[in-house]
Coordinates of C-alpha atoms in Angstrom, one line a residue:
Chain A
X1 CA 0.0 0.0 0.0
X2 CA 1.3 3.4 -1.0
X3 CA 0.9 4.8 2.5
X4 CA 3.5 5.2 5.2
X5 CA 2.2 5.9 8.7
X6 CA 4.6 8.2 10.5
X7 CA 2.7 9.2 13.6
X8 CA -0.2 8.1 15.8
X9 CA -1.8 9.9 18.7
X10 CA -4.9 8.8 20.6
X11 CA -7.2 11.8 20.7
X12 CA -10.7 11.9 22.3
X13 CA -11.0 8.2 22.1
X14 CA -10.1 8.1 18.3
X15 CA -6.8 8.4 16.5
X16 CA -4.9 11.1 14.8
X17 CA -2.4 9.8 12.3
X18 CA 0.0 11.3 9.8
X19 CA 0.9 9.5 6.5
X20 CA 3.3 10.0 3.6
X21 CA 2.5 8.9 0.1
X22 CA 3.7 9.4 -3.4
X23 CA 1.2 11.6 -5.2
X24 CA 0.7 10.9 -8.8
X25 CA -1.1 14.1 -9.4
X26 CA 1.6 16.3 -7.8
X27 CA 4.6 14.1 -8.8
X28 CA 6.1 14.2 -5.3
X29 CA 5.9 12.8 -1.8
X30 CA 3.1 14.3 0.3
X31 CA 2.1 14.3 3.9
X32 CA -1.5 14.4 5.2
X33 CA -3.2 13.8 8.5
X34 CA -6.4 11.8 9.3
X35 CA -8.5 11.9 12.5
X36 CA -10.6 8.8 12.8
X37 CA -13.3 9.1 15.5
X38 CA -13.9 6.1 17.9
X39 CA -16.9 5.0 15.9
X40 CA -14.9 4.2 12.7
X41 CA -13.7 0.7 12.4
X42 CA -14.3 -2.7 10.9
X43 CA -18.0 -2.6 11.5
X44 CA -18.7 1.1 10.7
X45 CA -17.7 3.6 8.1
X46 CA -18.0 7.3 8.8
X47 CA -18.2 10.4 6.5
X48 CA -15.2 12.6 6.0
X49 CA -14.6 16.3 6.3
X50 CA -11.7 17.5 4.2
X51 CA -10.0 20.5 5.8
X52 CA -8.0 22.9 3.6
X53 CA -5.5 25.1 5.5
X54 CA -4.3 28.6 4.8
X55 CA -1.0 30.2 3.7
X56 CA 2.2 28.8 5.3
X57 CA 0.3 25.9 7.0
X58 CA 0.8 22.1 6.8
X59 CA -1.5 19.3 7.9
X60 CA -0.6 20.1 11.5
X61 CA -2.1 23.6 12.2
X62 CA -5.7 22.5 12.1
X63 CA -5.2 19.2 13.9
X64 CA -3.2 20.9 16.7
X65 CA -5.0 24.1 17.1
X66 CA -8.7 23.9 16.1
X67 CA -9.9 21.6 18.8
X68 CA -12.1 19.8 16.3
X69 CA -11.5 16.2 17.4
X70 CA -13.8 16.6 20.5
X71 CA -16.8 17.3 18.4
X72 CA -15.8 14.9 15.5
X73 CA -15.5 12.1 18.1
X74 CA -19.0 12.9 19.4
X75 CA -20.5 13.0 15.9
X76 CA -18.6 10.1 14.3
X77 CA -17.0 12.2 11.7
X78 CA -13.5 11.6 10.2
X79 CA -11.3 14.6 9.3
X80 CA -8.6 14.7 6.6
X81 CA -6.1 17.5 6.5
X82 CA -3.8 17.7 3.4
X83 CA -0.7 19.8 3.1
X84 CA -1.1 23.2 1.4
X85 CA 1.3 22.6 -1.5
X86 CA 3.8 20.2 -3.0
X87 CA 7.0 20.1 -1.0
X88 CA 10.6 19.2 -1.3
X89 CA 13.5 19.8 -3.7
X90 CA 11.6 18.4 -6.6
X91 CA 8.7 20.9 -6.3
X92 CA 9.1 24.4 -7.7
X93 CA 10.1 26.5 -4.7
X94 CA 10.4 30.2 -3.8
X95 CA 10.9 32.2 -0.6
X96 CA 7.6 34.1 -0.5
X97 CA 5.0 33.0 2.0
X98 CA 2.2 33.6 -0.4
X99 CA 3.5 31.8 -3.5
X100 CA 5.0 28.3 -4.0
X101 CA 5.5 26.1 -0.9
X102 CA 2.7 26.6 1.6
X103 CA 0.7 28.5 -0.9
X104 CA -0.8 26.1 -3.5
X105 CA -4.1 27.9 -3.6
X106 CA -5.9 24.6 -4.4
X107 CA -5.9 25.2 -8.2
X108 CA -4.2 23.5 -11.1
X109 CA -1.3 25.6 -12.4
X110 CA -0.9 25.9 -16.1
X111 CA 2.3 28.0 -16.2
X112 CA 5.9 26.9 -16.0
X113 CA 7.6 26.0 -13.6
X114 CA 4.5 25.6 -11.5
X115 CA 2.5 23.3 -13.9
X116 CA 4.9 20.4 -13.2
X117 CA 3.8 19.9 -9.6
X118 CA 1.2 22.5 -8.5
X119 CA -2.1 20.7 -9.2
X120 CA -3.5 20.9 -5.7
X121 CA -7.1 21.1 -6.9
X122 CA -7.0 17.7 -8.5
X123 CA -5.0 16.4 -5.5
X124 CA -7.5 17.5 -2.9
X125 CA -10.7 16.9 -4.9
X126 CA -9.8 13.6 -6.7
X127 CA -6.6 11.8 -5.7
X128 CA -6.8 12.2 -2.0
X129 CA -10.5 11.3 -1.5
X130 CA -10.0 8.2 -3.7
X131 CA -6.9 7.2 -1.5
X132 CA -8.8 7.9 1.7
X133 CA -11.9 5.9 0.6
X134 CA -9.8 3.0 -0.5
X135 CA -7.7 2.7 2.7
X136 CA -9.8 4.0 5.7
X137 CA -13.2 3.0 7.2
X138 CA -15.0 5.9 5.6
X139 CA -18.1 6.3 3.4
X140 CA -18.1 8.3 0.2
X141 CA -20.0 11.1 1.9
X142 CA -17.7 14.1 1.9
X143 CA -17.8 17.6 3.3
X144 CA -15.2 20.3 2.7
X145 CA -14.1 23.2 4.8
X146 CA -11.0 25.5 5.2
X147 CA -9.5 28.7 6.4
X148 CA -8.3 31.7 4.5
X149 CA -6.6 30.4 1.3
X150 CA -8.1 27.1 2.3
X151 CA -11.5 28.7 2.7
X152 CA -11.1 29.8 -0.9
X153 CA -10.2 26.2 -1.7
X154 CA -13.3 24.8 0.1
X155 CA -15.5 27.2 -1.8
X156 CA -14.1 26.3 -5.2
X157 CA -14.3 22.6 -4.5
X158 CA -18.0 23.0 -3.5
X159 CA -18.8 25.2 -6.5
X160 CA -16.8 23.3 -9.2
X161 CA -17.8 19.7 -8.0
X162 CA -21.0 20.1 -6.0
X163 CA -21.9 16.5 -6.8
X164 CA -18.9 15.3 -4.8
X165 CA -19.8 17.0 -1.5
X166 CA -22.7 17.1 0.9
X167 CA -21.9 20.5 2.4
X168 CA -19.1 23.1 2.5
X169 CA -18.0 25.8 4.9
X170 CA -15.2 28.3 5.3
X171 CA -13.5 30.4 7.9
X172 CA -12.3 33.8 6.8
X173 CA -12.0 32.8 3.1
X174 CA -10.5 34.7 0.2
X175 CA -13.8 35.3 -1.5
X176 CA -12.9 37.1 -4.6
X177 CA -9.2 36.3 -5.4
X178 CA -9.2 37.8 -8.9
X179 CA -9.6 41.2 -7.1
X180 CA -7.4 40.6 -4.1
X181 CA -3.6 41.0 -3.8
X182 CA -2.8 37.4 -2.6
X183 CA -5.1 36.0 -5.3
X184 CA -3.7 38.2 -8.1
X185 CA -0.1 37.3 -7.3
X186 CA -0.8 33.6 -7.1
X187 CA -3.2 33.5 -10.1
X188 CA -0.7 35.4 -12.3
X189 CA 2.1 33.0 -11.4
X190 CA 0.1 29.8 -11.6
X191 CA -2.4 30.6 -14.4
X192 CA -0.7 33.3 -16.4
X193 CA -1.5 36.9 -17.2
X194 CA -4.7 36.2 -19.1
X195 CA -7.3 37.1 -16.5
X196 CA -10.1 35.2 -18.4
X197 CA -8.4 32.0 -17.2
X198 CA -8.6 33.2 -13.5
X199 CA -12.4 33.2 -13.5
X200 CA -12.7 29.4 -13.2
X201 CA -11.0 29.7 -9.8
X202 CA -12.9 32.6 -8.2
X203 CA -15.6 31.7 -5.7
X204 CA -17.6 34.9 -6.2
X205 CA -17.6 34.4 -10.0
X206 CA -18.3 30.7 -9.8
X207 CA -21.2 31.1 -7.4
X208 CA -23.1 33.2 -9.9
X209 CA -23.3 30.2 -12.3
X210 CA -23.8 27.5 -9.7
X211 CA -25.9 24.7 -11.2
X212 CA -26.4 23.0 -7.8
X213 CA -26.8 24.8 -4.5
X214 CA -24.7 22.9 -2.0
X215 CA -25.3 24.0 1.7
X216 CA -22.6 26.6 2.3
X217 CA -21.7 28.3 5.6
X218 CA -19.0 31.1 6.0
X219 CA -17.8 32.5 9.3
X220 CA -15.7 35.6 9.3
X221 CA -14.3 37.9 12.1
X222 CA -14.9 41.6 11.9
X223 CA -11.5 42.3 13.6
X224 CA -9.7 40.3 10.8
X225 CA -6.9 42.5 9.5
X226 CA -7.3 40.9 6.1
X227 CA -11.0 41.5 5.9
X228 CA -11.4 44.3 3.4
X229 CA -8.4 43.9 1.1
X230 CA -7.9 40.2 0.9
X231 CA -11.1 38.5 1.9
X232 CA -14.0 40.7 0.6
X233 CA -16.9 38.6 1.9
X234 CA -19.4 41.2 0.7
X235 CA -18.6 40.1 -2.9
X236 CA -19.6 36.5 -2.2
X237 CA -22.7 37.7 -0.3
X238 CA -23.7 39.9 -3.2
X239 CA -23.2 37.1 -5.7
X240 CA -25.4 34.8 -3.5
X241 CA -28.1 37.4 -3.2
X242 CA -28.1 38.1 -7.0
X243 CA -28.7 34.4 -7.9
X244 CA -30.7 33.3 -4.9
X245 CA -27.9 31.0 -3.5
X246 CA -28.7 30.1 0.2
X247 CA -25.4 31.2 1.6
X248 CA -25.1 31.3 5.4
X249 CA -22.7 34.1 6.2
X250 CA -22.0 34.8 9.8
X251 CA -20.0 37.9 10.9
X252 CA -18.4 37.8 14.4
X253 CA -17.6 41.1 16.2
X254 CA -14.0 41.4 17.6
X255 CA -12.7 38.0 16.2
X256 CA -9.6 38.0 14.1
X257 CA -7.9 35.8 11.4
X258 CA -6.2 33.4 13.9
X259 CA -6.9 29.9 15.0
X260 CA -8.3 31.4 18.2
X261 CA -11.3 32.3 16.0
X262 CA -11.4 28.9 14.2
X263 CA -11.3 27.1 17.6
X264 CA -14.1 29.3 18.9
X265 CA -16.5 28.5 16.0
X266 CA -15.4 25.1 14.8
X267 CA -18.1 23.3 16.8
X268 CA -20.8 25.4 14.9
X269 CA -19.3 24.5 11.6
X270 CA -19.0 20.8 12.4
X271 CA -22.6 20.6 13.6
X272 CA -23.7 22.4 10.3
X273 CA -22.0 19.6 8.3
X274 CA -23.4 16.9 10.7
X275 CA -26.9 18.1 10.0
X276 CA -26.4 17.8 6.2
X277 CA -24.5 14.5 6.5
X278 CA -27.3 13.0 8.6
X279 CA -25.2 12.5 11.7
Chain B
X1 CA 2.3 49.9 34.7
X2 CA 5.2 47.4 34.1
X3 CA 3.1 45.4 31.6
X4 CA 3.4 45.6 27.8
X5 CA 0.4 44.1 25.9
X6 CA 1.8 42.6 22.7
X7 CA -1.2 40.5 21.4
X8 CA -4.9 40.1 21.8
X9 CA -7.2 37.5 20.3
X10 CA -10.9 37.1 21.0
X11 CA -11.5 33.5 22.1
X12 CA -14.8 31.8 23.1
X13 CA -16.2 35.2 24.0
X14 CA -13.2 36.1 26.2
X15 CA -9.7 37.4 25.4
X16 CA -6.3 35.7 25.0
X17 CA -3.6 38.3 25.5
X18 CA 0.2 38.1 25.8
X19 CA 2.3 40.5 27.9
X20 CA 5.9 41.4 28.4
X21 CA 7.2 42.6 31.8
X22 CA 10.5 43.1 33.6
X23 CA 10.7 40.4 36.2
X24 CA 12.5 41.4 39.4
X25 CA 12.8 37.8 40.5
X26 CA 14.4 36.6 37.3
X27 CA 16.3 39.8 36.4
X28 CA 15.1 39.8 32.8
X29 CA 12.2 40.5 30.5
X30 CA 9.5 37.8 30.5
X31 CA 6.5 37.0 28.4
X32 CA 3.3 35.4 29.7
X33 CA -0.2 34.8 28.4
X34 CA -3.6 35.4 30.1
X35 CA -7.0 34.0 29.1
X36 CA -9.8 36.1 30.6
X37 CA -13.2 34.5 30.2
X38 CA -16.2 36.6 29.3
X39 CA -17.4 36.8 32.9
X40 CA -14.2 38.7 34.0
X41 CA -14.6 42.5 34.1
X42 CA -15.2 45.6 36.0
X43 CA -18.1 44.0 38.0
X44 CA -16.8 40.5 38.5
X45 CA -13.5 38.9 39.5
X46 CA -12.7 35.3 38.6
X47 CA -10.3 32.7 40.0
X48 CA -7.1 31.9 38.2
X49 CA -5.5 28.6 37.0
X50 CA -1.8 28.9 36.6
X51 CA -0.6 26.5 33.8
X52 CA 3.1 25.4 33.9
X53 CA 4.3 24.0 30.6
X54 CA 6.9 21.3 29.7
X55 CA 10.4 21.3 28.3
X56 CA 11.0 23.5 25.2
X57 CA 7.6 25.2 25.6
X58 CA 6.7 28.9 25.9
X59 CA 3.4 30.5 27.0
X60 CA 2.0 29.6 23.6
X61 CA 1.8 25.8 23.5
X62 CA -1.0 25.4 26.0
X63 CA -3.0 28.4 24.8
X64 CA -2.8 27.2 21.2
X65 CA -3.1 23.4 21.6
X66 CA -5.1 22.4 24.7
X67 CA -8.5 23.8 23.8
X68 CA -8.9 24.9 27.4
X69 CA -10.6 28.3 26.6
X70 CA -14.0 26.7 25.7
X71 CA -14.4 25.2 29.2
X72 CA -12.7 28.2 31.0
X73 CA -15.2 30.5 29.3
X74 CA -18.1 28.3 30.4
X75 CA -16.8 28.1 34.0
X76 CA -15.6 31.7 34.4
X77 CA -12.0 30.7 35.1
X78 CA -9.0 32.8 34.1
X79 CA -5.8 31.0 32.9
X80 CA -2.3 32.3 33.1
X81 CA 0.6 30.6 31.3
X82 CA 4.1 31.8 32.1
X83 CA 7.2 30.9 30.0
X84 CA 9.3 27.9 31.1
X85 CA 12.5 29.8 31.8
X86 CA 14.3 33.1 31.7
X87 CA 15.1 34.1 28.1
X88 CA 17.5 36.3 26.2
X89 CA 21.1 37.2 26.1
X90 CA 21.2 38.1 29.7
X91 CA 20.0 34.7 30.9
X92 CA 22.4 31.9 31.2
X93 CA 22.0 29.8 28.1
X94 CA 22.9 26.5 26.6
X95 CA 21.9 24.4 23.6
X96 CA 20.4 21.4 25.4
X97 CA 16.6 21.1 25.3
X98 CA 16.5 19.8 28.9
X99 CA 18.7 22.5 30.6
X100 CA 18.7 26.3 30.5
X101 CA 16.3 28.0 28.2
X102 CA 12.9 26.2 28.0
X103 CA 13.9 24.1 31.0
X104 CA 13.7 26.1 34.1
X105 CA 12.2 23.2 36.1
X106 CA 10.3 25.7 38.3
X107 CA 12.9 25.7 41.1
X108 CA 15.3 28.3 42.5
X109 CA 18.8 27.6 41.3
X110 CA 21.7 28.0 43.8
X111 CA 24.6 27.2 41.5
X112 CA 26.4 29.6 39.1
X113 CA 25.8 30.6 36.4
X114 CA 22.2 29.6 36.9
X115 CA 21.5 31.3 40.2
X116 CA 21.6 34.7 38.6
X117 CA 18.4 34.3 36.7
X118 CA 16.9 30.8 37.2
X119 CA 14.5 31.4 40.1
X120 CA 11.3 30.1 38.3
X121 CA 9.8 28.8 41.5
X122 CA 9.7 32.2 43.1
X123 CA 8.6 33.7 39.8
X124 CA 5.6 31.4 39.2
X125 CA 4.5 31.1 42.8
X126 CA 5.1 34.7 44.1
X127 CA 5.9 37.4 41.6
X128 CA 3.6 36.4 38.8
X129 CA 0.5 35.8 41.0
X130 CA 1.0 39.2 42.7
X131 CA 1.4 40.9 39.3
X132 CA -1.8 39.2 38.0
X133 CA -3.8 40.0 41.1
X134 CA -2.8 43.6 41.0
X135 CA -3.6 44.1 37.3
X136 CA -6.4 41.9 36.2
X137 CA -10.0 41.3 37.3
X138 CA -9.2 38.1 39.3
X139 CA -9.7 36.9 42.8
X140 CA -6.9 35.6 45.0
X141 CA -8.2 32.0 44.5
X142 CA -5.5 30.1 42.7
X143 CA -5.3 26.7 41.2
X144 CA -2.1 25.3 39.6
X145 CA -1.6 22.7 36.8
X146 CA 1.0 21.7 34.3
X147 CA 2.4 19.2 31.9
X148 CA 5.5 17.0 32.2
X149 CA 8.3 19.3 33.6
X150 CA 5.3 21.7 34.3
X151 CA 3.4 18.9 36.0
X152 CA 6.4 18.5 38.3
X153 CA 6.2 22.3 38.8
X154 CA 2.5 22.2 39.6
X155 CA 3.1 19.4 42.2
X156 CA 5.9 21.2 44.0
X157 CA 3.9 24.5 44.1
X158 CA 1.0 22.6 45.6
X159 CA 3.2 20.7 48.1
X160 CA 5.5 23.6 49.1
X161 CA 2.8 26.3 49.3
X162 CA -0.6 24.5 49.8
X163 CA -1.9 27.6 51.6
X164 CA -1.6 29.6 48.3
X165 CA -3.7 27.2 46.1
X166 CA -7.2 25.7 46.2
X167 CA -6.3 22.7 44.1
X168 CA -3.6 21.3 41.8
X169 CA -3.4 18.9 38.9
X170 CA -0.8 17.6 36.4
X171 CA -0.6 15.8 33.1
X172 CA 2.2 13.3 32.7
X173 CA 4.3 14.9 35.5
X174 CA 7.9 14.1 36.3
X175 CA 6.9 12.6 39.7
X176 CA 10.3 11.7 41.2
X177 CA 13.0 13.9 39.5
X178 CA 15.8 13.0 41.9
X179 CA 15.6 9.5 40.4
X180 CA 14.9 10.4 36.7
X181 CA 17.5 11.4 34.1
X182 CA 15.9 14.8 33.2
X183 CA 15.6 15.7 36.9
X184 CA 19.1 14.5 37.8
X185 CA 20.7 16.6 35.0
X186 CA 18.7 19.7 35.8
X187 CA 19.0 19.4 39.6
X188 CA 22.8 18.8 39.4
X189 CA 23.2 21.9 37.3
X190 CA 20.8 24.2 39.2
X191 CA 21.2 22.9 42.8
X192 CA 24.7 21.3 42.8
X193 CA 26.0 17.8 43.4
X194 CA 24.8 17.5 47.0
X195 CA 21.7 15.4 46.6
X196 CA 20.3 16.4 50.0
X197 CA 19.5 19.8 48.5
X198 CA 17.4 18.1 45.8
X199 CA 14.9 16.7 48.2
X200 CA 13.1 20.0 48.7
X201 CA 12.2 19.9 44.9
X202 CA 11.0 16.4 44.5
X203 CA 7.2 15.8 44.5
X204 CA 7.3 12.2 45.7
X205 CA 9.6 13.1 48.7
X206 CA 7.7 16.3 49.5
X207 CA 4.3 14.6 49.5
X208 CA 5.4 12.3 52.3
X209 CA 5.7 15.3 54.6
X210 CA 2.7 17.3 53.4
X211 CA 1.2 19.3 56.3
X212 CA -1.9 20.1 54.3
X213 CA -3.7 17.8 51.8
X214 CA -4.6 20.0 48.8
X215 CA -6.9 18.3 46.3
X216 CA -4.6 16.8 43.7
X217 CA -5.4 15.1 40.4
X218 CA -2.9 13.5 38.0
X219 CA -3.6 12.1 34.5
X220 CA -1.1 10.0 32.7
X221 CA -1.1 8.1 29.4
X222 CA 0.0 4.5 29.4
X223 CA 1.5 4.8 25.9
X224 CA 3.7 7.7 27.1
X225 CA 7.2 6.9 25.9
X226 CA 8.6 8.7 29.0
X227 CA 6.4 6.9 31.5
X228 CA 8.8 4.5 33.2
X229 CA 12.2 6.3 33.0
X230 CA 11.3 9.9 33.4
X231 CA 7.8 10.1 34.9
X232 CA 7.5 7.2 37.4
X233 CA 3.9 7.9 38.6
X234 CA 4.0 4.8 40.9
X235 CA 6.5 6.6 43.1
X236 CA 4.0 9.4 43.7
X237 CA 1.2 6.9 44.1
X238 CA 3.1 4.9 46.7
X239 CA 4.1 8.0 48.7
X240 CA 0.4 9.1 48.7
X241 CA -0.7 5.6 49.9
X242 CA 1.9 5.5 52.6
X243 CA 0.8 8.8 54.2
X244 CA -2.9 8.7 53.4
X245 CA -2.8 11.6 50.9
X246 CA -6.0 11.6 48.8
X247 CA -4.3 11.6 45.3
X248 CA -6.5 11.1 42.3
X249 CA -4.3 9.3 39.8
X250 CA -6.0 8.4 36.5
X251 CA -4.2 6.2 34.0
X252 CA -5.4 6.3 30.3
X253 CA -4.7 3.4 28.0
X254 CA -3.1 4.2 24.6
X255 CA -2.7 8.0 25.3
X256 CA 0.9 9.4 24.8
X257 CA 2.8 12.4 26.1
X258 CA 1.6 14.9 23.5
X259 CA -0.9 17.8 23.6
X260 CA -3.4 15.4 21.9
X261 CA -3.6 13.8 25.3
X262 CA -3.8 17.1 27.2
X263 CA -6.6 18.3 24.9
X264 CA -8.5 15.1 25.4
X265 CA -8.6 15.4 29.2
X266 CA -8.3 19.1 29.9
X267 CA -12.0 19.4 30.4
X268 CA -11.9 16.8 33.2
X269 CA -9.1 18.6 35.0
X270 CA -10.7 22.1 34.6
X271 CA -14.0 20.7 36.1
X272 CA -12.0 19.1 38.9
X273 CA -10.6 22.6 39.7
X274 CA -14.0 24.2 39.3
X275 CA -15.5 22.0 41.9
X276 CA -12.9 23.0 44.4
X277 CA -13.0 26.6 43.4
X278 CA -16.8 26.6 43.9
X279 CA -17.5 27.5 40.3

């Protein structure tokens, strides 16, 4: 089996484990983490929440800081956290925090040198779920969520492949990357200067043409220092209003962009997914 | 006021904040973190749990990884997390993870060069509580808890100054440092080669002569790789049995030494303290 288990920690009666595997999609070795709740085993399969992390993160940030395992263990929900980009000497690298390693943006790059490895959208939406469903006691019911750059990733997974997910949510997502500095820098490098190619990866633009209205919840802090310039939630809200998409957008006074915010609201998001997953 | 606020994050309706101050006891600048639950304010003071962290940690590990704020916010309990040693160019330094920076062991060093700055016992049991009680909306009711080296710290605070605390608890503590490699290395450096001087800082030896039986809870994982050599909980248990000290020692199958264990059981420990604090 193309899976190397490198850590295991008992957590709230279930298990947190990290694995390495050779990704065909990305052409390099990748690490991810799985939390299996106590209900998962030989006699019971459980649904999976895919968590997509933000800039600079690995699989560890969410698993160590969000406090999600307590609620996942109660609900009987598995959580899978991939890394945020290809890694290692083979992957195209650079020193910026918002491009290259730690900053894959969950899209498929078309431009050299990035197009060799940076196909994180196919990785998180196709290869990884197939690997998980073949090797762990899980059902094919999937939910997707994420934070910041990973909130953008969760939104585009939900909007581009609604048939593959039951529900989606995001904390503090980049809602309109074609119009935000982080998004513009990454999209220009990964997709090229032709902005028409960017539109297929922008949540606010995709939402306008959604064929299927997946349940979608967004939580955002009003003391988030990236709110107006990078995140622009009002753009997503306006797109939803214009096309009658039932977006649940919750604004939270005084909360910021950190994992202190994610930890404070993760229970709400997990229970949102649980309702739609029938848990 | 000798307190510089350097961060603030809303968390579960309360506030996590970090501060810098000049410590008289340690003779250097120190950082600590405070979590104030939503109940704390101009009209209400709340009791404080002092959390002492393990080797290599700072004030951040517990605040970011334990998920304690959720329960503290429900109970109305403040949490204060000091650093684990003096820091900076002025403090005696070395490159080992288990001596010097990140490894203060919560005792008062008598040997050069450590005796200039390494007086963590006086810092966490006297200077820091006085500073907190003078500057935050808290009562003088204190509880103390910690992990690993910090579990040892919590035990010696509770056993040496039981009149200053309402209750004490520890995760995976070093229970008998005079007989464990981490303890022997640190005690030899900080206290000198005369082992008679070590006895005043060993929980299992102190417990035998306890004048006052503070409520005391210990949680320990049976898959902890440090269990037999470094932690030795059976020594503490035997001392408690021999002198009739009502120690609550809970062993947990399959759990390890990590914060995944602390996070899984922190609610139990906080509710233990809440019962004794009358919350």
